[in-house]
Amino acid sequence: MVTFLLSIVILVIGYFTYGKVVEKIFGVKEERSTPAYSMSDGVDYVPMNTKKNSMIQLLNIAGVGPIFGPIMGALYGPVAFLWIVLGAIFAGAVHDYLTGMISIRNRGAHLPELAGKFLGKFMKHVVNAFSILLLVLVGTVFVTAPAALIADLTPAWITLGVIIAAIFIYYIVATLLPIDKIIGRLYPFFGLLLLISAIGVGGGLVITGADIPEINLTNMHPAGTAIFPLLFLTISCGALSGFHATQSPIISRTTQNEKQGRKIFYGMMILEAIIAMIWAAAGMSLFDSAELQNILNTAGPAAVVSEVSILMLGSFGGTLAILGVIVLPITSGDTAFRSARMIIADYIKVGQKKISARLWIAVPLFVISIALTQIDFNLLWRYFSWANQSTAMIALWVGAMYLGLQKKNHWISTVPAIFMTMVTFTYILSAPIGFGLSMQAAYIGATVITIVSTLTFFYSLRKRLGLDQNIQVDDDLGYTA
């Protein structure tokens, strides 16, 4: 219990200390006009206040990731707490803040545009493909996961197929309509359910004196699965998630003032980490590792969510908690498809004021996603995890280059970028969904790739600074090396 409570305290302190350091390094300008005003279109560029933007950002980024991921990560034992705390403060929140703020400085640009500007034209095309893949996978995962939870709460005659269809209908409406019509109005109510869920389960753990294990770096995974790199992909949302880099630009287009960025981007990542801590602690304290793995293998993480909620809060409170969990993936799925539409529109340069332009881009995305719902969830999650953390790696390199070109302390982004490069390449080289190499070969290959990537970054940075001492890094999306 001490480790659990101390971890939450450290996360809060991290927001007020390291968050301010990151904000100072970036250098906010309160007097600078944001895209919400300079590019207002009544659809995606719509000024909204800090409270509303913060709630939407939290619900956007906090899908099932900070719940399902930590529950599966609980198999490793309390070492998972360490990754959530350190990952959120020094990587995840930095990642979210930089992608959101750099987007604000560049007319609300999404990650592919930013990658093209700061890492070269080739990376724009690579990241565009990665982002669309990730967002479609996210949208699909965030249909099947809440549908399974809803099915447990509804009569048998309401089939899983009907529930999935209903969620897709909501996604289509939320994707096509202006952001303040559906998302802006519904999210405050969804946010209330989220808070009830998190506070209820977290409070239940404290009040009942749950046997939450103290910090221990021993790998407790019952199957002996290695901590590196699997833990850092299993727990993504809640510590560090590339999906957030696709969501922050949505809110960069509605932010009224740059000073609001720390609360919206850095702060909401810290709050998501607290949610992750609660569910990781619940998984560790209410089940032994063998029992937890058995539930995950036979019924999936949704079953753990249901059981934890009922055990902690009883039938009524547990149902409210489950509804709060259901809200998370649904409010990330809708903006996943919305973000995919915006990225494609930016890439092919098609305006989005007319609903017909939004429709012909969005429909194929939903058709693909519907087809993907037929694939096993665990397989989808593995692909999602790799695509997710690969996107995070790229976003961190973008942030590092941005700060480097401004001759600011780029190490706050460079260090986590190097670490995640090693993680993602070790995984794809060794995983069955990748190259299937031995772990030793994967470590060697990933080390070589990480070194080459790091040297390439510094070479490119020095080259650009040498060519132009006054490089324009803001408001010029046409700039490339």
Coordinates of C-alpha atoms in Angstrom, one line a residue:
M1 CA 0.0 0.0 0.0
V2 CA 2.9 2.4 0.8
T3 CA 4.3 2.0 -2.7
F4 CA 0.9 2.6 -4.3
L5 CA 0.2 5.8 -2.3
L6 CA 3.7 7.1 -2.6
S7 CA 3.6 6.6 -6.4
I8 CA 0.5 8.7 -6.7
V9 CA 2.1 11.4 -4.6
I10 CA 5.2 11.4 -6.8
L11 CA 3.0 11.7 -10.0
V12 CA 1.3 14.8 -8.6
I13 CA 4.6 16.3 -7.5
G14 CA 6.0 15.5 -11.0
Y15 CA 3.2 17.7 -12.5
F16 CA 4.1 20.7 -10.4
T17 CA 7.9 20.3 -10.7
Y18 CA 9.1 18.6 -13.9
G19 CA 6.0 19.8 -15.7
K20 CA 7.1 23.4 -15.0
V21 CA 10.6 22.6 -16.2
V22 CA 9.3 21.2 -19.5
E23 CA 7.0 24.3 -19.9
K24 CA 9.9 26.6 -19.2
I25 CA 12.2 24.9 -21.7
F26 CA 9.6 25.0 -24.4
G27 CA 8.9 28.7 -23.7
V28 CA 5.2 29.5 -23.9
K29 CA 4.0 32.8 -25.3
E30 CA 0.7 33.9 -23.8
E31 CA 0.2 36.7 -26.3
R32 CA 0.6 34.5 -29.3
S33 CA -2.6 33.7 -31.3
T34 CA -3.5 30.0 -31.3
P35 CA -5.0 28.1 -34.3
A36 CA -8.4 28.0 -32.6
Y37 CA -8.7 31.7 -33.5
S38 CA -6.3 32.2 -36.5
M39 CA -7.8 29.3 -38.4
S40 CA -11.3 29.0 -37.0
D41 CA -13.6 27.0 -39.3
G42 CA -16.4 26.0 -37.0
V43 CA -15.6 22.2 -37.4
D44 CA -12.2 21.3 -36.1
Y45 CA -10.8 24.7 -35.2
V46 CA -13.1 25.9 -32.4
P47 CA -12.0 27.8 -29.3
M48 CA -13.0 26.0 -26.1
N49 CA -12.1 26.7 -22.5
T50 CA -9.4 25.0 -20.4
K51 CA -11.8 22.9 -18.4
K52 CA -13.5 21.5 -21.4
N53 CA -10.3 21.0 -23.3
S54 CA -8.7 19.2 -20.4
M55 CA -11.6 16.8 -20.0
I56 CA -11.8 16.1 -23.7
Q57 CA -8.0 15.5 -23.8
L58 CA -8.2 13.1 -20.9
L59 CA -11.1 11.1 -22.4
N60 CA -9.3 11.2 -25.8
I61 CA -6.1 9.6 -24.5
A62 CA -7.5 7.4 -21.8
G63 CA -9.1 4.5 -23.6
V64 CA -8.9 1.0 -22.4
G65 CA -5.1 1.4 -22.5
P66 CA -4.6 2.8 -18.9
I67 CA -7.0 0.0 -17.7
F68 CA -6.4 -3.1 -19.8
G69 CA -2.7 -2.4 -20.2
P70 CA -1.9 -2.1 -16.4
I71 CA -4.1 -5.1 -15.6
M72 CA -2.0 -7.2 -18.0
G73 CA 1.1 -5.5 -16.7
A74 CA 0.2 -6.4 -13.2
L75 CA 1.4 -9.9 -14.0
Y76 CA 5.0 -8.6 -13.8
G77 CA 4.4 -7.4 -10.2
P78 CA 5.2 -4.0 -8.6
V79 CA 7.9 -3.3 -11.1
A80 CA 5.0 -2.1 -13.2
F81 CA 4.5 0.8 -10.8
L82 CA 8.0 2.0 -11.5
W83 CA 7.4 2.2 -15.2
I84 CA 4.1 4.0 -14.8
V85 CA 5.6 6.6 -12.5
L86 CA 8.9 7.3 -14.3
G87 CA 7.4 6.7 -17.7
A88 CA 4.6 9.2 -17.2
I89 CA 6.6 12.0 -15.7
F90 CA 9.8 11.8 -17.9
A91 CA 8.4 10.4 -21.1
G92 CA 4.6 10.2 -21.5
A93 CA 3.8 13.7 -20.2
V94 CA 6.7 15.2 -22.1
H95 CA 5.6 13.4 -25.2
D96 CA 2.0 14.7 -24.9
Y97 CA 3.1 18.3 -24.0
L98 CA 5.5 18.6 -26.9
T99 CA 3.3 17.1 -29.5
G100 CA 0.4 19.3 -28.4
M101 CA 2.4 22.5 -28.1
I102 CA 4.5 22.1 -31.3
S103 CA 1.2 21.4 -33.1
I104 CA -0.2 24.7 -31.7
R105 CA 2.9 26.5 -33.0
N106 CA 2.3 24.9 -36.5
R107 CA -1.3 25.7 -37.2
G108 CA -2.7 22.6 -35.5
A109 CA -0.6 20.2 -37.6
H110 CA -0.9 16.4 -37.0
L111 CA 2.1 14.2 -36.4
P112 CA 2.8 13.3 -40.1
E113 CA 3.1 17.0 -41.0
L114 CA 5.4 17.6 -38.0
A115 CA 7.5 14.6 -38.8
G116 CA 7.9 15.8 -42.4
K117 CA 9.0 19.2 -41.2
F118 CA 11.4 18.1 -38.5
L119 CA 12.6 14.7 -39.6
G120 CA 12.4 15.0 -43.4
K121 CA 9.9 14.4 -46.2
F122 CA 10.3 10.7 -46.2
M123 CA 9.3 10.4 -42.5
K124 CA 6.1 12.3 -43.3
H125 CA 4.9 9.4 -45.5
V126 CA 6.1 6.8 -43.1
V127 CA 4.4 8.5 -40.1
N128 CA 1.3 9.1 -42.1
A129 CA 1.0 5.3 -42.8
F130 CA 1.8 4.5 -39.2
S131 CA -0.7 7.0 -37.8
I132 CA -3.6 5.7 -40.0
L133 CA -2.7 2.1 -39.1
L134 CA -2.6 2.9 -35.4
L135 CA -5.8 4.9 -35.4
V136 CA -7.8 2.3 -37.2
L137 CA -6.4 -0.4 -34.8
V138 CA -7.3 1.9 -31.9
G139 CA -10.8 2.5 -33.2
T140 CA -11.3 -1.2 -33.7
V141 CA -9.9 -2.2 -30.3
F142 CA -12.1 0.5 -28.7
V143 CA -15.2 -0.9 -30.3
T144 CA -14.7 -4.6 -29.3
A145 CA -13.5 -3.9 -25.7
P146 CA -16.5 -1.7 -24.5
A147 CA -18.9 -3.8 -26.4
A148 CA -17.8 -6.9 -24.4
L149 CA -18.3 -4.9 -21.1
I150 CA -21.7 -3.6 -22.2
A151 CA -22.8 -7.1 -23.2
D152 CA -22.3 -8.2 -19.5
L153 CA -24.7 -5.5 -18.4
T154 CA -27.5 -5.9 -20.9
P155 CA -30.1 -8.6 -21.5
A156 CA -29.1 -11.6 -23.6
W157 CA -31.4 -10.6 -26.5
I158 CA -29.2 -7.5 -27.1
T159 CA -26.4 -9.3 -29.0
L160 CA -22.8 -8.3 -29.2
G161 CA -23.3 -7.5 -32.9
V162 CA -26.1 -5.0 -32.0
I163 CA -23.9 -3.3 -29.4
I164 CA -21.0 -3.1 -31.9
A165 CA -23.3 -1.6 -34.5
A166 CA -24.6 1.0 -32.0
I167 CA -21.0 2.0 -31.1
F168 CA -20.1 2.4 -34.7
I169 CA -23.1 4.6 -35.4
Y170 CA -22.0 6.9 -32.6
Y171 CA -18.5 6.9 -33.9
I172 CA -19.7 7.9 -37.4
V173 CA -21.8 10.8 -36.0
A174 CA -19.0 12.0 -33.6
T175 CA -16.4 11.8 -36.4
L176 CA -18.4 13.9 -38.9
L177 CA -20.0 16.6 -36.8
P178 CA -18.2 19.7 -35.6
I179 CA -16.2 19.0 -32.4
D180 CA -18.3 21.2 -30.2
K181 CA -21.7 19.6 -31.2
I182 CA -21.2 16.0 -29.9
I183 CA -17.8 15.6 -28.2
G184 CA -17.8 19.0 -26.6
R185 CA -21.3 18.5 -25.1
L186 CA -21.2 14.9 -24.0
Y187 CA -17.7 14.6 -22.6
P188 CA -18.4 16.5 -19.3
F189 CA -21.0 13.8 -18.5
F190 CA -18.7 11.0 -19.6
G191 CA -15.9 12.6 -17.5
L192 CA -18.1 12.4 -14.4
L193 CA -18.5 8.6 -14.9
L194 CA -14.8 8.3 -15.4
L195 CA -14.1 10.0 -12.1
I196 CA -16.7 7.9 -10.3
S197 CA -15.0 4.8 -11.6
A198 CA -11.4 5.8 -10.8
I199 CA -12.2 7.3 -7.4
G200 CA -14.5 4.4 -6.5
V201 CA -12.0 1.6 -7.2
G202 CA -9.0 3.6 -5.9
G203 CA -10.8 4.5 -2.7
G204 CA -12.0 1.0 -2.3
L205 CA -8.5 -0.3 -2.4
V206 CA -7.4 2.1 0.3
I207 CA -10.5 1.7 2.6
T208 CA -10.4 -2.0 2.5
G209 CA -6.6 -2.1 3.1
A210 CA -6.0 -4.1 0.0
D211 CA -2.8 -6.2 0.0
I212 CA -1.0 -4.2 -2.7
P213 CA 2.6 -5.4 -3.0
E214 CA 5.5 -3.1 -2.2
I215 CA 8.2 -2.2 -4.7
N216 CA 10.1 -5.2 -5.9
L217 CA 12.1 -5.3 -9.1
T218 CA 11.7 -9.1 -9.4
N219 CA 9.9 -10.3 -12.5
M220 CA 6.8 -12.0 -11.1
H221 CA 5.2 -12.9 -14.4
P222 CA 3.9 -16.5 -14.0
A223 CA 4.9 -17.4 -17.6
G224 CA 8.4 -16.0 -17.1
T225 CA 7.9 -13.4 -19.9
A226 CA 10.9 -11.0 -19.9
I227 CA 10.3 -7.5 -18.5
F228 CA 12.3 -5.9 -21.4
P229 CA 10.8 -5.1 -23.8
L230 CA 7.3 -6.5 -23.2
L231 CA 6.4 -4.5 -20.1
F232 CA 7.0 -1.2 -21.9
L233 CA 4.6 -2.3 -24.7
T234 CA 2.0 -3.9 -22.5
I235 CA 1.7 -0.8 -20.3
S236 CA 1.6 2.0 -22.9
C237 CA -1.3 4.3 -22.1
G238 CA -0.7 5.3 -18.5
A239 CA 3.0 5.6 -19.0
L240 CA 3.8 6.5 -22.6
S241 CA 1.6 6.2 -25.7
G242 CA 2.0 7.2 -29.3
F243 CA -1.7 7.3 -29.6
H244 CA -1.6 10.5 -27.6
A245 CA 0.4 12.1 -30.4
T246 CA -2.5 11.6 -32.7
Q247 CA -5.0 13.1 -30.2
S248 CA -3.1 16.1 -28.8
P249 CA -3.4 18.0 -32.2
I250 CA -7.2 17.7 -32.0
I251 CA -7.0 19.8 -28.8
S252 CA -4.2 22.0 -30.2
R253 CA -6.9 23.3 -32.6
T254 CA -9.3 24.3 -29.8
T255 CA -6.8 25.6 -27.2
Q256 CA -7.3 29.3 -26.4
N257 CA -3.9 30.2 -25.0
E258 CA -0.4 28.5 -24.9
K259 CA -0.3 28.9 -21.1
Q260 CA -3.1 26.4 -20.8
G261 CA -0.9 23.7 -22.4
R262 CA 0.7 22.3 -19.3
K263 CA -2.6 21.6 -17.6
I264 CA -4.2 20.2 -20.8
F265 CA -1.4 18.1 -22.2
Y266 CA 1.1 17.4 -19.4
G267 CA -1.5 17.3 -16.6
M268 CA -4.0 15.0 -18.2
M269 CA -1.2 12.5 -18.9
I270 CA -0.4 12.5 -15.2
L271 CA -4.0 12.0 -14.3
E272 CA -4.1 9.0 -16.8
A273 CA -1.1 7.6 -15.0
I274 CA -3.0 7.7 -11.7
I275 CA -5.8 5.8 -13.3
A276 CA -3.3 3.2 -14.5
M277 CA -1.8 2.9 -11.0
I278 CA -5.3 2.2 -9.6
W279 CA -6.0 -0.6 -12.0
A280 CA -2.5 -2.1 -11.8
A281 CA -2.8 -2.1 -8.0
A282 CA -6.3 -3.7 -8.2
G283 CA -4.9 -6.5 -10.5
M284 CA -2.0 -7.2 -8.1
S285 CA -4.0 -7.1 -4.9
L286 CA -7.2 -9.0 -5.7
F287 CA -5.7 -11.9 -7.7
D288 CA -2.5 -13.9 -7.4
S289 CA -0.5 -13.9 -10.6
A290 CA -1.6 -17.4 -11.7
E291 CA -5.2 -16.6 -11.2
L292 CA -4.9 -13.3 -13.0
Q293 CA -3.3 -14.9 -16.0
N294 CA -5.9 -17.6 -16.1
I295 CA -8.7 -14.9 -16.2
L296 CA -6.9 -12.9 -18.9
N297 CA -6.3 -16.0 -21.0
T298 CA -9.9 -17.3 -20.8
A299 CA -12.1 -14.2 -20.5
G300 CA -9.8 -11.3 -21.2
P301 CA -9.1 -8.0 -19.2
A302 CA -12.8 -7.0 -19.5
A303 CA -13.7 -9.8 -17.1
V304 CA -11.1 -8.5 -14.6
V305 CA -12.6 -5.0 -14.8
S306 CA -16.1 -6.4 -14.0
E307 CA -14.9 -8.6 -11.1
V308 CA -12.8 -5.8 -9.6
S309 CA -15.6 -3.3 -9.8
I310 CA -18.2 -5.6 -8.2
L311 CA -15.8 -6.7 -5.5
M312 CA -14.8 -3.1 -4.6
L313 CA -18.1 -1.3 -4.9
G314 CA -20.9 -3.9 -4.9
S315 CA -23.5 -4.3 -7.6
F316 CA -24.7 -0.7 -7.9
G317 CA -21.4 1.0 -7.4
G318 CA -19.6 -1.6 -9.5
T319 CA -22.0 -1.1 -12.4
L320 CA -21.3 2.7 -12.2
A321 CA -17.5 1.9 -12.2
I322 CA -17.9 -0.4 -15.2
L323 CA -19.8 2.3 -17.0
G324 CA -16.9 4.7 -16.3
V325 CA -14.5 2.1 -17.8
I326 CA -16.8 1.7 -20.9
V327 CA -16.7 5.5 -21.4
L328 CA -12.9 5.5 -21.7
P329 CA -12.6 3.4 -24.9
I330 CA -15.7 4.9 -26.5
T331 CA -14.4 8.5 -26.0
S332 CA -11.0 7.5 -27.5
G333 CA -12.5 5.5 -30.3
D334 CA -14.6 8.4 -31.6
T335 CA -11.6 10.8 -31.7
A336 CA -9.3 8.1 -33.2
F337 CA -11.5 8.0 -36.3
R338 CA -11.8 11.8 -36.2
S339 CA -8.1 12.2 -36.0
A340 CA -7.6 9.7 -38.9
R341 CA -10.0 11.7 -41.0
M342 CA -8.1 14.9 -40.2
I343 CA -4.7 13.4 -40.9
I344 CA -5.9 12.0 -44.3
A345 CA -7.5 15.3 -45.2
D346 CA -4.3 17.2 -44.3
Y347 CA -2.2 14.7 -46.3
I348 CA -4.2 15.0 -49.5
K349 CA -5.1 18.7 -48.8
V350 CA -8.9 18.4 -48.8
G351 CA -10.8 21.0 -46.8
Q352 CA -13.2 19.7 -44.2
K353 CA -15.9 22.4 -44.0
K354 CA -18.3 20.4 -46.3
I355 CA -19.7 17.3 -44.7
S356 CA -19.4 15.5 -48.0
A357 CA -15.6 15.9 -47.9
R358 CA -15.6 14.4 -44.4
L359 CA -17.9 11.6 -45.4
W360 CA -15.9 10.1 -48.3
I361 CA -12.8 10.1 -46.2
A362 CA -14.4 8.6 -43.1
V363 CA -16.5 5.8 -44.6
P364 CA -13.6 3.6 -45.9
L365 CA -12.0 3.8 -42.4
F366 CA -15.1 2.4 -40.8
V367 CA -15.4 -0.3 -43.4
I368 CA -11.9 -1.5 -42.7
S369 CA -12.5 -1.3 -38.9
I370 CA -15.7 -3.3 -39.1
A371 CA -13.7 -6.1 -41.0
L372 CA -11.0 -6.0 -38.3
T373 CA -13.5 -6.6 -35.5
Q374 CA -13.5 -10.3 -36.7
I375 CA -9.9 -10.7 -35.7
D376 CA -8.9 -12.0 -32.2
F377 CA -8.6 -9.2 -29.7
N378 CA -5.2 -10.4 -28.3
L379 CA -3.7 -10.4 -31.8
L380 CA -5.0 -6.9 -32.4
W381 CA -3.6 -5.7 -29.1
R382 CA -0.1 -6.9 -30.0
Y383 CA -0.1 -5.1 -33.3
F384 CA -1.6 -2.0 -31.6
S385 CA 1.0 -2.1 -28.9
W386 CA 3.9 -2.1 -31.4
A387 CA 2.4 0.5 -33.7
N388 CA 1.5 2.6 -30.6
Q389 CA 5.0 2.7 -29.1
S390 CA 6.7 3.1 -32.5
T391 CA 4.6 6.2 -33.0
A392 CA 5.6 7.4 -29.5
M393 CA 9.3 6.9 -30.5
I394 CA 8.9 9.0 -33.6
A395 CA 7.0 11.7 -31.8
L396 CA 9.7 12.0 -29.2
W397 CA 12.3 12.3 -32.0
V398 CA 10.2 15.1 -33.5
G399 CA 10.1 16.9 -30.1
A400 CA 13.9 16.5 -29.7
M401 CA 14.6 18.0 -33.1
Y402 CA 12.2 20.9 -32.5
L403 CA 13.9 21.8 -29.3
G404 CA 17.4 21.2 -30.8
L405 CA 16.7 23.5 -33.7
Q406 CA 15.7 26.2 -31.2
K407 CA 19.0 25.5 -29.3
K408 CA 17.0 24.5 -26.2
N409 CA 17.5 21.5 -23.9
H410 CA 16.4 18.7 -26.3
W411 CA 17.6 16.0 -23.9
I412 CA 14.2 15.9 -22.1
S413 CA 12.9 14.3 -25.3
T414 CA 16.0 12.8 -26.7
V415 CA 16.6 10.4 -23.8
P416 CA 13.1 8.8 -23.8
A417 CA 13.3 8.7 -27.6
I418 CA 16.6 6.7 -27.5
F419 CA 15.0 4.3 -24.9
M420 CA 11.9 3.7 -26.9
T421 CA 13.9 3.1 -30.1
M422 CA 15.6 0.3 -28.3
V423 CA 12.3 -1.0 -26.9
T424 CA 10.3 -1.0 -30.2
F425 CA 13.0 -2.5 -32.3
T426 CA 13.9 -5.2 -29.8
Y427 CA 10.2 -6.2 -29.8
I428 CA 9.6 -6.2 -33.5
L429 CA 12.9 -8.1 -34.2
S430 CA 12.0 -10.8 -31.6
A431 CA 8.2 -11.0 -31.7
P432 CA 6.2 -13.7 -33.7
I433 CA 4.3 -10.8 -35.4
G434 CA 7.7 -9.4 -36.4
F435 CA 11.0 -11.2 -37.4
G436 CA 10.9 -13.9 -34.8
L437 CA 14.7 -13.7 -34.0
S438 CA 16.2 -15.0 -30.8
M439 CA 16.3 -12.4 -28.0
Q440 CA 20.1 -12.2 -28.2
A441 CA 20.0 -11.4 -31.9
A442 CA 17.1 -9.0 -31.3
Y443 CA 19.1 -7.1 -28.6
I444 CA 22.1 -6.8 -30.9
G445 CA 20.1 -5.7 -33.8
A446 CA 18.1 -3.2 -31.8
T447 CA 21.3 -1.8 -30.2
V448 CA 22.8 -1.2 -33.7
I449 CA 19.6 0.5 -34.9
T450 CA 19.3 2.7 -31.8
I451 CA 23.0 3.8 -32.2
V452 CA 22.5 4.6 -35.9
S453 CA 19.3 6.4 -35.2
T454 CA 20.9 8.5 -32.4
L455 CA 23.9 9.4 -34.5
T456 CA 21.6 10.3 -37.5
F457 CA 19.7 12.6 -35.2
F458 CA 22.7 14.5 -34.1
Y459 CA 24.2 14.6 -37.6
S460 CA 20.9 16.0 -39.0
L461 CA 20.6 18.6 -36.1
R462 CA 24.2 19.9 -36.6
K463 CA 23.8 20.0 -40.3
R464 CA 20.6 22.1 -40.1
L465 CA 22.0 24.4 -37.5
G466 CA 25.2 24.8 -39.6
L467 CA 23.2 25.6 -42.8
D468 CA 20.9 28.1 -41.1
Q469 CA 21.5 29.7 -37.7
N470 CA 18.0 31.2 -37.8
I471 CA 15.8 28.3 -38.8
Q472 CA 12.1 28.9 -38.7
V473 CA 10.5 26.2 -36.6
D474 CA 7.0 27.6 -36.2
D475 CA 4.2 28.3 -38.6
D476 CA 6.1 27.1 -41.7
L477 CA 4.9 23.6 -42.6
G478 CA 6.8 23.9 -45.9
Y479 CA 10.2 23.8 -44.2
T480 CA 12.2 20.6 -44.6
A481 CA 15.9 19.8 -44.4

